[in-house]
Amino acid sequence: MAEYEAATEQLERRVYIGLREDNLDPQDVVALACELLDWSHCTEAILEVVERNPAEVPPAEMTALARRILDDVGFEPGFDLAPERLETLRAALRIIARDLPTRGIEGEPEIEVLEDWFPTGAGVRLADGDRLNWGGHILPSTCDDPTMALTSLTIMIQESLLEQTWQVWPVCPRHDLGVHGSERDGEAVWWCAGDGGHVLAPVGELSRALGRRRHK
Ligand SMILES: [Zn+2]
């Protein structure tokens, strides 16, 4: 497996970068298709690239074929190849960080890319050095969509904190129930199951929802 991964991944990365930077080398696509075929991956796009003369394939078609092949093999660029995914995750952390003081956590948390994990993902390091990546880490593939990134990050932070202290957070003041990070109607929210379910607050606006009750 290691042999397969090294050679094939190298080619997948080259093809991905070629697509991304708009300077795809058809020979890389052919090499990738041949490599995949050697390892018994066989899809229409792979066969087409192997069977046709690359010199006769128009660039737009080669581009489309390359995209299909990367899709076929489920290639996912990591944070190194797709730094915008890391930016999306950092933006999500700035939002959830606004809720952390309600849990007694102060200071600026940071995203930490976990190079030692496979596949490479990301965790969170709090200002005091505590690491939050219990129950897994955030995969780059979750970071194309800001809402999905924020929801995944919220769940990971919440589960990590729960695991560390067994203190339920946050709690819905109206129902006295623990609420959970969840995606509802395309928004990352704190969701309470009480009374058939309701949004306690959008993620990032928890202090207002909790503060209103406290001052009642
Ligand atoms: Zn509630």
Coordinates of C-alpha atoms and ligand atoms in Angstrom, one line a residue:
M1 CA 0.0 0.0 0.0
A2 CA 2.8 2.4 0.9
E3 CA 4.2 2.1 -2.6
Y4 CA 0.9 2.9 -4.1
E5 CA 0.3 5.8 -1.9
A6 CA 3.7 7.5 -2.5
A7 CA 3.8 7.4 -6.3
T8 CA 0.1 7.9 -6.9
E9 CA -0.3 10.6 -4.3
Q10 CA 2.7 12.5 -5.8
L11 CA 1.0 12.4 -9.2
E12 CA -2.4 13.3 -7.8
R13 CA -0.9 16.4 -6.2
R14 CA 0.9 17.4 -9.4
V15 CA -2.4 17.1 -11.4
Y16 CA -4.3 19.0 -8.7
I17 CA -1.7 21.9 -8.6
G18 CA -1.7 21.9 -12.5
L19 CA -5.5 22.3 -12.4
R20 CA -5.4 24.9 -9.7
E21 CA -2.7 27.0 -11.3
D22 CA -4.0 26.5 -14.8
N23 CA -0.8 24.9 -16.2
L24 CA -1.8 21.3 -16.3
D25 CA 0.8 19.0 -17.9
P26 CA -1.1 16.4 -20.0
Q27 CA 1.8 14.0 -19.3
D28 CA 1.1 14.1 -15.6
V29 CA -2.5 13.2 -16.3
V30 CA -1.4 10.3 -18.5
A31 CA 1.1 9.1 -15.9
L32 CA -1.6 9.3 -13.2
A33 CA -4.1 7.4 -15.3
C34 CA -1.5 4.6 -16.0
E35 CA -0.5 4.4 -12.4
L36 CA -4.1 4.1 -11.3
L37 CA -4.8 1.5 -13.9
D38 CA -1.8 -0.5 -12.7
W39 CA -3.4 -0.6 -9.3
S40 CA -6.7 -1.8 -10.9
H41 CA -8.5 1.5 -10.6
C42 CA -10.6 1.6 -13.7
T43 CA -13.1 4.3 -14.5
E44 CA -14.2 5.8 -17.8
A45 CA -12.0 8.9 -17.4
I46 CA -8.9 6.8 -16.6
L47 CA -9.5 4.5 -19.6
E48 CA -10.1 7.5 -21.9
V49 CA -6.8 9.1 -20.9
V50 CA -4.9 5.9 -21.3
E51 CA -6.4 5.1 -24.7
R52 CA -6.2 8.4 -26.4
N53 CA -3.1 10.1 -27.8
P54 CA -2.6 13.0 -25.4
A55 CA -1.4 15.2 -28.2
E56 CA -4.8 15.0 -29.8
V57 CA -6.8 15.8 -26.7
P58 CA -7.8 19.5 -26.5
P59 CA -6.6 21.2 -23.3
A60 CA -10.2 21.8 -22.1
E61 CA -11.0 18.1 -22.5
M62 CA -7.8 17.1 -20.7
T63 CA -8.7 19.5 -17.9
A64 CA -12.2 17.9 -17.5
L65 CA -10.7 14.4 -17.6
A66 CA -8.2 15.3 -15.0
R67 CA -10.9 16.7 -12.7
R68 CA -13.0 13.5 -13.2
I69 CA -10.0 11.3 -12.3
L70 CA -9.3 13.2 -9.1
D71 CA -13.0 12.9 -8.3
D72 CA -13.0 9.2 -9.1
V73 CA -10.2 8.5 -6.7
G74 CA -11.6 10.8 -4.0
F75 CA -8.6 13.1 -4.0
E76 CA -8.8 15.7 -1.2
P77 CA -6.3 18.5 -1.1
G78 CA -4.9 19.1 2.3
F79 CA -4.4 22.5 4.0
D80 CA -1.0 22.8 2.3
L81 CA -2.4 22.5 -1.2
A82 CA -5.6 24.4 -0.5
P83 CA -4.7 27.1 2.0
E84 CA -8.1 28.8 1.6
R85 CA -9.5 25.9 3.5
L86 CA -7.3 26.8 6.4
E87 CA -8.4 30.4 6.1
T88 CA -12.1 29.3 6.3
L89 CA -11.4 27.3 9.4
R90 CA -9.5 30.2 11.1
A91 CA -12.5 32.5 10.3
A92 CA -14.8 29.9 11.9
L93 CA -12.6 29.8 15.0
R94 CA -12.9 33.5 15.4
I95 CA -16.7 33.1 15.5
I96 CA -16.9 30.3 18.0
A97 CA -14.2 32.0 20.1
R98 CA -16.7 34.7 21.0
D99 CA -18.7 32.0 22.8
L100 CA -15.9 30.6 24.9
P101 CA -15.8 33.2 27.6
T102 CA -19.3 31.9 28.7
R103 CA -17.4 28.7 29.5
G104 CA -14.7 30.7 31.4
I105 CA -12.2 30.4 28.6
E106 CA -10.3 33.6 27.9
G107 CA -7.7 34.5 25.3
E108 CA -7.3 33.9 21.6
P109 CA -7.5 30.3 20.5
E110 CA -5.5 29.1 17.5
I111 CA -5.9 26.6 14.8
E112 CA -3.2 24.0 14.9
V113 CA -2.5 21.9 11.8
L114 CA -1.8 18.3 12.9
E115 CA 0.9 17.1 10.5
D116 CA 1.4 13.8 12.4
W117 CA -2.1 12.6 11.8
F118 CA -3.2 10.9 8.7
P119 CA -4.9 12.4 6.9
T120 CA -3.6 15.7 8.1
G121 CA -6.3 17.6 10.0
A122 CA -6.5 20.5 12.4
G123 CA -7.2 20.9 16.1
V124 CA -7.5 23.9 18.4
R125 CA -5.0 25.2 20.9
L126 CA -6.3 27.5 23.6
A127 CA -4.4 30.5 24.9
D128 CA -3.4 28.5 28.0
G129 CA -1.9 25.8 25.8
D130 CA -4.7 23.3 26.2
R131 CA -5.4 21.3 23.1
L132 CA -8.9 20.5 21.9
N133 CA -9.0 17.7 19.4
W134 CA -10.8 15.0 21.2
G135 CA -12.9 12.6 19.1
G136 CA -10.9 13.4 16.0
H137 CA -9.8 16.5 14.2
I138 CA -11.1 18.8 11.5
L139 CA -10.5 17.4 8.0
P140 CA -9.6 19.8 5.2
S141 CA -12.6 18.5 3.2
T142 CA -15.0 20.0 5.8
C143 CA -13.6 23.4 5.2
D144 CA -14.9 24.3 1.8
D145 CA -18.1 25.5 3.3
P146 CA -18.0 28.1 6.1
T147 CA -21.1 26.8 7.8
M148 CA -19.9 23.2 7.8
A149 CA -16.5 24.3 9.0
L150 CA -18.0 26.3 11.9
T151 CA -20.4 23.4 12.8
S152 CA -17.7 20.8 12.8
L153 CA -15.4 23.0 14.8
T154 CA -18.1 23.8 17.4
I155 CA -18.9 20.1 17.9
M156 CA -15.2 19.2 18.2
I157 CA -14.6 22.0 20.8
Q158 CA -17.7 21.1 22.7
E159 CA -16.9 17.4 22.9
S160 CA -13.3 18.1 23.8
L161 CA -14.3 20.3 26.7
L162 CA -16.9 17.8 27.9
E163 CA -14.3 15.0 27.8
Q164 CA -11.9 17.1 29.8
T165 CA -14.2 18.1 32.7
W166 CA -17.6 16.5 32.3
Q167 CA -19.1 19.9 32.7
V168 CA -22.1 20.3 30.4
W169 CA -21.8 23.5 28.3
P170 CA -23.7 25.4 27.2
V171 CA -27.0 24.9 29.0
C172 CA -30.3 26.3 27.8
P173 CA -31.5 28.6 30.6
R174 CA -35.2 28.0 29.7
H175 CA -35.1 24.2 29.7
D176 CA -32.0 23.5 31.8
L177 CA -30.8 21.2 29.1
G178 CA -27.3 20.9 27.5
V179 CA -27.4 22.3 24.0
H180 CA -25.4 21.1 21.0
G181 CA -23.6 22.6 18.1
S182 CA -25.7 21.8 15.0
E183 CA -26.4 23.0 11.5
R184 CA -30.0 24.2 10.9
D185 CA -31.2 26.0 7.8
G186 CA -27.7 26.6 6.6
E187 CA -26.6 28.2 9.8
A188 CA -24.3 26.9 12.7
V189 CA -26.4 27.2 15.9
W190 CA -26.6 26.1 19.4
W191 CA -29.6 23.7 19.4
C192 CA -31.7 22.8 22.4
A193 CA -33.9 19.7 22.3
G194 CA -36.4 21.2 24.7
D195 CA -40.1 21.8 23.7
G196 CA -39.6 20.1 20.3
G197 CA -36.3 21.9 19.7
H198 CA -35.3 25.5 19.2
V199 CA -32.2 27.6 18.5
L200 CA -30.7 28.9 21.6
A201 CA -28.4 31.2 19.6
P202 CA -26.3 31.3 16.5
V203 CA -22.8 30.1 17.2
G204 CA -20.8 33.2 18.1
E205 CA -23.8 34.9 19.8
L206 CA -24.1 32.7 22.9
S207 CA -23.2 35.4 25.4
R208 CA -26.2 37.5 24.4
A209 CA -28.6 34.5 24.7
L210 CA -27.3 33.6 28.1
G211 CA -26.8 37.2 29.3
R212 CA -30.4 38.1 28.7
R213 CA -31.5 35.5 31.1
R214 CA -29.0 36.3 33.8
H215 CA -30.2 39.9 34.0
K216 CA -33.9 39.1 34.0
Ligands
ZN1 ZN -34.2 25.2 25.4

